[in-house]
């Protein structure tokens, strides 16, 4: 399946929003786990988060994937 | 690089074929080969159960002034360092009033302070205004009379959010500044006299400024609430409140409510009074905290303040930028 991610002007580098500086100091990621279409993240300050919809692409939206 | 989203989520996306942890950050490789590298802190800020904007939270938890409220003072020299400036900004958002002490007696220092935070918000009185007694004034502030508590420019659809008043000279007898937390007093009115509170919330009235060159008017209630019933704004300025254009059977109730709110605001227990010292600056939330001054005698000395306005968006922005530093 073609995805909107590849519908970009030619020769333009694609940069994802989260790839840029976060503009803040904070914890590093310790662990990631893809699980049945979701992705779970754990940071080194013991916080964790569960981003749903990994398999069907919703995660990409939740993570604000951008093309620049 | 605009840092703005160009991707339109108009179709499903195949899942990433590879996930990896690279130097503490998340790396995803998509089916089309594109690789995304997500910063760990950026992800951390966007955890589904996390409040993404701690600065916005400061706005939501404005602290009403308690009895015997004393405003926080920050020294000008401390303000010039990130920690002091953060303290000043956080206090302004929380209390709606903060003082800066021991600044230089320099013309335009208020503008330099404002520009450090963001662009000055201009009005029909200019981007930066002088407050002193002058001939042929077009505003009561430019006289020596006492000014009862008020908010500035309620005749504008969007009154200025933050006001900075920098004292350069204050030798005249009198002229003490007075402040009152309009939100705290409005909450008291809501509790003591719900009908008066409702009247002031639900009755738009006219505010209007007219001089030779301008005629700026809007219609809005004295107290404005947000969708959840929380206080959003106070418009209170008896000089530029226009004639009351209401149905005859509503006028008496409105004046009764207005008088009650006026009395509560001007109750000394709801006011603080202070004499601004040269080199001292008051910053306050013009849409929450009302300000005024006692009369002064221009024959006993000179009283000169310089002022400007800022949008609260710039206060929040500056705080977010400063919070990037650990």
Tab-separated table of C-alpha atoms in Angstrom:
chain	number	residue	atom	x	y	z
A	1	UNK	CA	0.000	0.000	0.000
A	2	UNK	CA	1.250	3.465	-0.799
A	3	UNK	CA	1.298	5.742	2.188
A	4	UNK	CA	0.932	9.507	2.375
A	5	UNK	CA	4.405	9.560	3.827
A	6	UNK	CA	5.918	9.213	0.395
A	7	UNK	CA	3.774	11.868	-1.277
A	8	UNK	CA	6.335	14.596	-0.939
A	9	UNK	CA	8.003	17.101	-3.200
A	10	UNK	CA	11.060	15.570	-4.790
A	11	UNK	CA	14.459	16.234	-3.300
A	12	UNK	CA	12.918	17.501	-0.065
A	13	UNK	CA	14.293	15.841	3.027
A	14	UNK	CA	11.616	14.477	5.294
A	15	UNK	CA	11.928	15.468	8.888
A	16	UNK	CA	9.611	14.301	11.600
A	17	UNK	CA	8.424	16.731	14.215
A	18	UNK	CA	9.802	14.699	17.064
A	19	UNK	CA	13.134	14.386	15.344
A	20	UNK	CA	13.855	18.004	16.069
A	21	UNK	CA	15.143	19.272	19.346
A	22	UNK	CA	12.594	18.815	22.081
A	23	UNK	CA	13.567	22.244	23.476
A	24	UNK	CA	13.709	20.759	26.953
A	25	UNK	CA	15.847	18.572	29.112
A	26	UNK	CA	14.298	15.376	30.363
A	27	UNK	CA	14.548	11.620	30.641
A	28	UNK	CA	15.950	9.278	28.035
A	29	UNK	CA	14.055	6.325	26.645
A	30	UNK	CA	15.031	3.051	28.291
A	31	UNK	CA	12.818	0.551	26.583
A	32	UNK	CA	10.434	0.229	23.662
A	33	UNK	CA	8.069	-2.559	22.900
A	34	UNK	CA	5.786	-3.055	19.910
A	35	UNK	CA	2.793	-5.069	20.951
A	36	UNK	CA	-0.180	-6.037	18.820
A	37	UNK	CA	-0.412	-2.810	16.934
A	38	UNK	CA	0.624	-0.583	19.841
A	39	UNK	CA	3.925	0.730	21.076
A	40	UNK	CA	4.942	0.988	24.721
A	41	UNK	CA	7.717	3.280	25.879
A	42	UNK	CA	9.557	3.455	29.205
A	43	UNK	CA	11.860	6.284	30.253
A	44	UNK	CA	14.717	6.301	32.737
A	45	UNK	CA	12.660	8.320	35.244
A	46	UNK	CA	10.297	5.310	35.562
A	47	UNK	CA	7.541	7.000	33.555
A	48	UNK	CA	5.950	5.040	30.757
A	49	UNK	CA	3.387	5.508	28.041
A	50	UNK	CA	1.352	3.374	25.733
A	51	UNK	CA	0.708	4.790	22.275
A	52	UNK	CA	-2.171	2.938	20.632
A	53	UNK	CA	-2.810	2.019	17.038
A	54	UNK	CA	0.707	1.218	15.995
A	55	UNK	CA	-0.272	-1.409	13.476
A	56	UNK	CA	-2.885	0.554	11.571
A	57	UNK	CA	-0.786	3.690	11.430
A	58	UNK	CA	-2.558	5.679	14.098
A	59	UNK	CA	0.656	5.816	16.049
A	60	UNK	CA	2.241	7.699	13.225
A	61	UNK	CA	-0.466	10.274	13.632
A	62	UNK	CA	-0.206	10.323	17.391
A	63	UNK	CA	3.480	10.944	17.052
A	64	UNK	CA	2.807	13.816	14.674
A	65	UNK	CA	4.835	12.485	11.811
A	66	UNK	CA	5.553	15.334	9.470
A	67	UNK	CA	7.081	15.746	6.093
A	68	UNK	CA	9.106	18.831	5.527
B	1	UNK	CA	12.761	24.641	8.904
B	2	UNK	CA	9.285	25.675	10.046
B	3	UNK	CA	8.735	22.883	12.583
B	4	UNK	CA	5.145	22.739	11.407
B	5	UNK	CA	3.230	19.701	10.260
B	6	UNK	CA	2.860	19.182	6.537
B	7	UNK	CA	1.633	15.602	6.721
B	8	UNK	CA	-2.083	15.099	6.116
B	9	UNK	CA	-3.458	11.931	7.751
B	10	UNK	CA	-5.867	11.149	4.925
B	11	UNK	CA	-5.103	7.451	4.590
B	12	UNK	CA	-3.990	4.598	6.778
B	13	UNK	CA	-0.289	4.066	7.182
B	14	UNK	CA	1.397	0.705	7.208
B	15	UNK	CA	3.053	-0.097	10.489
B	16	UNK	CA	6.699	0.588	10.907
B	17	UNK	CA	8.760	-2.350	9.839
B	18	UNK	CA	11.522	-1.741	12.360
B	19	UNK	CA	11.622	-0.152	15.791
B	20	UNK	CA	14.813	0.521	17.655
B	21	UNK	CA	16.240	2.455	20.558
B	22	UNK	CA	19.087	4.670	19.371
B	23	UNK	CA	21.008	6.639	21.998
B	24	UNK	CA	17.931	6.974	24.163
B	25	UNK	CA	15.646	8.008	21.304
B	26	UNK	CA	13.024	6.101	19.321
B	27	UNK	CA	13.839	5.097	15.744
B	28	UNK	CA	11.062	3.862	13.468
B	29	UNK	CA	11.528	2.680	9.915
B	30	UNK	CA	8.372	2.821	7.847
B	31	UNK	CA	7.244	0.504	5.069
B	32	UNK	CA	8.279	3.009	2.434
B	33	UNK	CA	11.778	3.108	3.883
B	34	UNK	CA	11.418	6.457	5.592
B	35	UNK	CA	13.131	6.605	8.953
B	36	UNK	CA	11.729	8.647	11.835
B	37	UNK	CA	13.825	9.506	14.840
B	38	UNK	CA	11.746	10.674	17.768
B	39	UNK	CA	13.412	12.576	20.584
B	40	UNK	CA	12.857	10.900	23.961
B	41	UNK	CA	11.895	14.137	25.727
B	42	UNK	CA	9.564	15.153	22.934
B	43	UNK	CA	7.804	11.811	23.364
B	44	UNK	CA	7.885	12.151	27.129
B	45	UNK	CA	6.127	15.518	26.927
B	46	UNK	CA	3.451	13.931	24.755
B	47	UNK	CA	2.619	10.918	26.886
B	48	UNK	CA	-1.126	10.337	26.485
B	49	UNK	CA	-1.812	10.935	30.186
B	50	UNK	CA	0.521	13.931	30.498
B	51	UNK	CA	-0.393	17.609	30.547
B	52	UNK	CA	1.570	18.747	27.536
B	53	UNK	CA	1.813	22.358	28.698
B	54	UNK	CA	2.822	22.998	32.318
B	55	UNK	CA	2.811	26.742	31.618
B	56	UNK	CA	-0.832	26.519	30.600
B	57	UNK	CA	-1.473	24.828	33.926
B	58	UNK	CA	-0.109	27.929	35.665
B	59	UNK	CA	-2.822	29.955	33.976
B	60	UNK	CA	-5.497	27.528	35.080
B	61	UNK	CA	-4.434	27.648	38.718
B	62	UNK	CA	-4.376	31.379	39.243
B	63	UNK	CA	-4.148	31.875	42.982
B	64	UNK	CA	-6.706	34.295	44.432
B	65	UNK	CA	-5.213	36.820	46.828
B	66	UNK	CA	-5.677	35.809	50.444
B	67	UNK	CA	-6.382	38.365	53.151
B	68	UNK	CA	-3.269	40.463	53.856
B	69	UNK	CA	-1.845	39.539	50.475
B	70	UNK	CA	1.636	40.947	49.972
B	71	UNK	CA	2.992	41.009	46.431
B	72	UNK	CA	6.223	39.243	45.568
B	73	UNK	CA	9.250	41.459	44.921
B	74	UNK	CA	12.006	40.474	42.495
B	75	UNK	CA	15.180	42.519	42.230
B	76	UNK	CA	15.970	43.940	38.812
B	77	UNK	CA	19.435	42.355	38.939
B	78	UNK	CA	17.903	38.933	39.643
B	79	UNK	CA	15.373	39.408	36.845
B	80	UNK	CA	18.274	39.704	34.436
B	81	UNK	CA	19.213	36.056	35.144
B	82	UNK	CA	17.012	33.173	33.890
B	83	UNK	CA	16.026	31.916	37.363
B	84	UNK	CA	14.927	35.386	38.512
B	85	UNK	CA	13.046	36.054	35.323
B	86	UNK	CA	11.257	32.703	35.593
B	87	UNK	CA	10.278	33.511	39.167
B	88	UNK	CA	8.946	36.896	38.062
B	89	UNK	CA	6.963	35.386	35.158
B	90	UNK	CA	5.514	32.535	37.227
B	91	UNK	CA	4.453	34.949	39.964
B	92	UNK	CA	2.801	37.248	37.454
B	93	UNK	CA	0.770	34.367	36.029
B	94	UNK	CA	-0.114	32.992	39.462
B	95	UNK	CA	-0.858	36.179	41.435
B	96	UNK	CA	-1.613	38.623	38.653
B	97	UNK	CA	0.769	41.142	40.255
B	98	UNK	CA	4.509	41.206	40.807
B	99	UNK	CA	6.960	43.985	41.636
B	100	UNK	CA	10.428	44.557	40.249
B	101	UNK	CA	12.750	46.460	42.591
B	102	UNK	CA	15.934	48.485	42.331
B	103	UNK	CA	15.911	49.032	38.599
B	104	UNK	CA	17.873	51.805	36.906
B	105	UNK	CA	16.396	55.288	36.717
B	106	UNK	CA	16.643	55.193	32.962
B	107	UNK	CA	14.252	56.455	30.367
B	108	UNK	CA	12.694	53.555	28.419
B	109	UNK	CA	13.811	50.863	30.850
B	110	UNK	CA	10.213	49.640	30.795
B	111	UNK	CA	10.507	49.163	27.033
B	112	UNK	CA	13.758	47.232	27.396
B	113	UNK	CA	12.149	44.937	29.970
B	114	UNK	CA	9.079	44.455	27.794
B	115	UNK	CA	11.083	43.685	24.643
B	116	UNK	CA	13.034	41.048	26.541
B	117	UNK	CA	9.708	39.213	26.826
B	118	UNK	CA	7.991	40.087	23.568
B	119	UNK	CA	6.701	42.866	21.346
B	120	UNK	CA	4.952	45.690	23.144
B	121	UNK	CA	1.234	45.855	22.590
B	122	UNK	CA	0.322	49.266	21.186
B	123	UNK	CA	-2.909	51.128	21.858
B	124	UNK	CA	-4.296	54.545	20.968
B	125	UNK	CA	-1.951	55.879	23.682
B	126	UNK	CA	1.076	54.474	21.848
B	127	UNK	CA	3.226	51.421	22.447
B	128	UNK	CA	4.873	53.082	25.431
B	129	UNK	CA	3.131	55.806	27.405
B	130	UNK	CA	4.110	58.328	30.075
B	131	UNK	CA	1.903	58.792	33.118
B	132	UNK	CA	2.251	62.261	34.578
B	133	UNK	CA	0.169	65.338	35.046
B	134	UNK	CA	0.038	67.288	31.789
B	135	UNK	CA	-2.032	70.066	30.240
B	136	UNK	CA	-5.076	69.233	28.102
B	137	UNK	CA	-5.145	65.557	29.080
B	138	UNK	CA	-7.207	63.085	27.055
B	139	UNK	CA	-7.174	60.580	29.913
B	140	UNK	CA	-7.719	60.872	33.658
B	141	UNK	CA	-4.342	59.163	34.184
B	142	UNK	CA	-2.688	62.304	32.804
B	143	UNK	CA	-4.071	64.449	35.630
B	144	UNK	CA	-3.260	64.466	39.329
B	145	UNK	CA	-6.689	63.307	40.503
B	146	UNK	CA	-7.166	60.066	42.353
B	147	UNK	CA	-8.030	57.141	40.108
B	148	UNK	CA	-10.475	54.618	41.482
B	149	UNK	CA	-9.791	50.977	40.703
B	150	UNK	CA	-10.123	50.183	37.041
B	151	UNK	CA	-8.880	48.061	34.187
B	152	UNK	CA	-7.303	49.693	31.155
B	153	UNK	CA	-8.977	49.826	27.768
B	154	UNK	CA	-12.136	47.777	28.387
B	155	UNK	CA	-13.469	49.667	25.364
B	156	UNK	CA	-11.281	47.440	23.185
B	157	UNK	CA	-12.609	44.101	22.042
B	158	UNK	CA	-9.325	42.610	23.283
B	159	UNK	CA	-8.028	44.751	26.168
B	160	UNK	CA	-4.302	44.494	26.902
B	161	UNK	CA	-3.418	41.476	29.005
B	162	UNK	CA	-0.398	42.594	30.992
B	163	UNK	CA	0.525	46.103	32.037
B	164	UNK	CA	3.995	47.237	33.100
B	165	UNK	CA	4.247	50.489	35.068
B	166	UNK	CA	7.787	51.659	35.746
B	167	UNK	CA	8.355	54.444	38.258
B	168	UNK	CA	11.009	56.989	37.303
B	169	UNK	CA	10.095	59.680	39.802
B	170	UNK	CA	7.669	59.884	42.696
B	171	UNK	CA	8.371	62.913	44.841
B	172	UNK	CA	4.867	64.329	44.956
B	173	UNK	CA	2.761	64.066	48.062
B	174	UNK	CA	0.207	61.273	47.571
B	175	UNK	CA	-0.008	59.192	44.410
B	176	UNK	CA	0.120	55.799	46.124
B	177	UNK	CA	-0.795	52.922	43.814
B	178	UNK	CA	-3.716	50.652	44.714
B	179	UNK	CA	-4.466	47.179	43.430
B	180	UNK	CA	-7.271	44.683	43.932
B	181	UNK	CA	-7.680	41.094	42.753
B	182	UNK	CA	-10.813	41.442	40.636
B	183	UNK	CA	-11.200	37.666	40.380
B	184	UNK	CA	-11.113	37.151	44.148
B	185	UNK	CA	-13.660	39.930	44.679
B	186	UNK	CA	-15.882	38.642	41.873
B	187	UNK	CA	-15.850	35.219	43.528
B	188	UNK	CA	-16.933	36.855	46.756
B	189	UNK	CA	-19.745	38.612	44.926
B	190	UNK	CA	-20.784	35.275	43.413
B	191	UNK	CA	-20.970	33.834	46.924
B	192	UNK	CA	-22.614	36.778	48.698
B	193	UNK	CA	-24.961	38.018	46.019
B	194	UNK	CA	-25.428	35.487	43.196
B	195	UNK	CA	-28.081	37.607	41.524
B	196	UNK	CA	-25.791	40.647	41.317
B	197	UNK	CA	-22.989	38.411	40.013
B	198	UNK	CA	-25.282	36.939	37.374
B	199	UNK	CA	-26.435	40.402	36.307
B	200	UNK	CA	-22.865	41.620	35.786
B	201	UNK	CA	-21.974	38.447	33.879
B	202	UNK	CA	-24.991	38.385	31.623
B	203	UNK	CA	-25.495	42.056	30.818
B	204	UNK	CA	-23.311	43.512	28.073
B	205	UNK	CA	-22.824	47.260	28.422
B	206	UNK	CA	-21.065	49.853	26.291
B	207	UNK	CA	-17.504	51.053	26.802
B	208	UNK	CA	-16.263	53.909	24.651
B	209	UNK	CA	-13.277	56.222	24.333
B	210	UNK	CA	-13.568	59.318	22.191
B	211	UNK	CA	-11.091	62.082	21.471
B	212	UNK	CA	-10.237	64.226	18.461
B	213	UNK	CA	-8.809	61.336	16.502
B	214	UNK	CA	-10.277	58.105	17.857
B	215	UNK	CA	-13.604	56.613	18.769
B	216	UNK	CA	-13.015	53.119	20.143
B	217	UNK	CA	-15.999	51.227	21.479
B	218	UNK	CA	-17.176	47.765	22.327
B	219	UNK	CA	-20.010	46.132	24.223
B	220	UNK	CA	-19.250	43.511	26.840
B	221	UNK	CA	-20.244	42.491	30.369
B	222	UNK	CA	-18.349	43.658	33.461
B	223	UNK	CA	-17.554	40.046	34.374
B	224	UNK	CA	-16.929	37.421	31.722
B	225	UNK	CA	-16.918	33.682	32.391
B	226	UNK	CA	-15.540	30.860	30.303
B	227	UNK	CA	-17.553	27.872	29.121
B	228	UNK	CA	-17.053	26.115	32.449
B	229	UNK	CA	-18.202	29.094	34.527
B	230	UNK	CA	-14.703	30.112	35.608
B	231	UNK	CA	-13.751	33.781	35.653
B	232	UNK	CA	-12.167	34.876	32.434
B	233	UNK	CA	-12.051	38.662	32.522
B	234	UNK	CA	-13.080	41.786	34.409
B	235	UNK	CA	-13.846	45.008	32.517
B	236	UNK	CA	-14.110	47.810	35.003
B	237	UNK	CA	-13.549	51.463	34.182
B	238	UNK	CA	-16.083	54.045	35.202
B	239	UNK	CA	-14.578	56.808	33.038
B	240	UNK	CA	-15.118	55.092	29.758
B	241	UNK	CA	-18.233	53.152	30.643
B	242	UNK	CA	-20.723	54.651	28.208
B	243	UNK	CA	-24.317	55.516	28.985
B	244	UNK	CA	-26.319	52.481	30.013
B	245	UNK	CA	-28.222	51.238	26.974
B	246	UNK	CA	-30.510	48.667	28.544
B	247	UNK	CA	-34.238	47.981	28.706
B	248	UNK	CA	-35.785	50.221	31.343
B	249	UNK	CA	-36.733	47.329	33.594
B	250	UNK	CA	-33.095	46.121	33.774
B	251	UNK	CA	-31.350	49.369	34.606
B	252	UNK	CA	-32.020	49.533	38.332
B	253	UNK	CA	-30.912	45.936	38.916
B	254	UNK	CA	-27.737	46.546	36.925
B	255	UNK	CA	-26.797	49.641	38.931
B	256	UNK	CA	-27.507	47.799	42.162
B	257	UNK	CA	-25.181	44.984	41.110
B	258	UNK	CA	-22.534	47.426	39.877
B	259	UNK	CA	-22.589	49.370	43.129
B	260	UNK	CA	-22.262	46.164	45.132
B	261	UNK	CA	-19.240	45.068	43.100
B	262	UNK	CA	-17.730	48.569	43.383
B	263	UNK	CA	-18.162	48.548	47.154
B	264	UNK	CA	-16.554	45.142	47.511
B	265	UNK	CA	-13.622	46.102	45.281
B	266	UNK	CA	-13.010	49.312	47.210
B	267	UNK	CA	-13.307	47.702	50.608
B	268	UNK	CA	-9.843	48.288	52.111
B	269	UNK	CA	-9.595	44.619	53.025
B	270	UNK	CA	-9.636	43.770	49.311
B	271	UNK	CA	-7.041	46.351	48.350
B	272	UNK	CA	-3.351	46.741	48.703
B	273	UNK	CA	-1.738	50.147	48.641
B	274	UNK	CA	1.896	50.917	47.990
B	275	UNK	CA	4.024	53.874	46.994
B	276	UNK	CA	6.035	52.918	43.945
B	277	UNK	CA	9.663	53.857	44.432
B	278	UNK	CA	11.817	55.249	41.657
B	279	UNK	CA	13.329	52.236	39.901
B	280	UNK	CA	10.407	50.022	40.900
B	281	UNK	CA	8.019	48.468	38.391
B	282	UNK	CA	4.589	46.939	38.920
B	283	UNK	CA	3.481	44.299	36.432
B	284	UNK	CA	-0.084	43.094	36.588
B	285	UNK	CA	-2.753	41.163	34.718
B	286	UNK	CA	-4.952	43.977	33.426
B	287	UNK	CA	-7.858	41.617	32.803
B	288	UNK	CA	-7.834	40.289	36.344
B	289	UNK	CA	-6.206	42.789	38.740
B	290	UNK	CA	-7.669	46.280	38.942
B	291	UNK	CA	-5.396	49.227	39.580
B	292	UNK	CA	-5.744	52.827	40.677
B	293	UNK	CA	-3.940	55.563	42.525
B	294	UNK	CA	-4.489	58.139	45.231
B	295	UNK	CA	-4.574	61.794	44.236
B	296	UNK	CA	-1.248	63.580	44.312
B	297	UNK	CA	-0.254	67.202	44.640
B	298	UNK	CA	1.848	68.170	41.601
B	299	UNK	CA	3.018	71.270	43.471
B	300	UNK	CA	4.947	69.130	45.975
B	301	UNK	CA	7.027	67.181	43.470
B	302	UNK	CA	6.978	65.205	40.259
B	303	UNK	CA	5.372	61.820	39.683
B	304	UNK	CA	6.403	60.134	36.470
B	305	UNK	CA	5.694	56.560	35.437
B	306	UNK	CA	6.327	54.931	32.078
B	307	UNK	CA	4.110	52.115	30.988
B	308	UNK	CA	3.465	49.592	28.276
B	309	UNK	CA	1.423	46.478	27.633
B	310	UNK	CA	2.243	42.897	26.704
B	311	UNK	CA	0.119	40.034	25.458
B	312	UNK	CA	-0.076	37.175	27.950
B	313	UNK	CA	0.886	34.848	25.090
B	314	UNK	CA	4.359	36.405	25.207
B	315	UNK	CA	4.580	35.946	28.987
B	316	UNK	CA	3.773	32.264	28.547
B	317	UNK	CA	6.100	31.948	25.560
B	318	UNK	CA	9.004	33.480	27.464
B	319	UNK	CA	8.390	31.148	30.369
B	320	UNK	CA	8.334	28.092	28.089
B	321	UNK	CA	11.603	29.175	26.482
B	322	UNK	CA	13.228	29.713	29.886
B	323	UNK	CA	11.950	26.342	31.085
B	324	UNK	CA	13.938	24.596	28.354
B	325	UNK	CA	16.956	25.182	30.522
B	326	UNK	CA	17.381	22.647	33.306
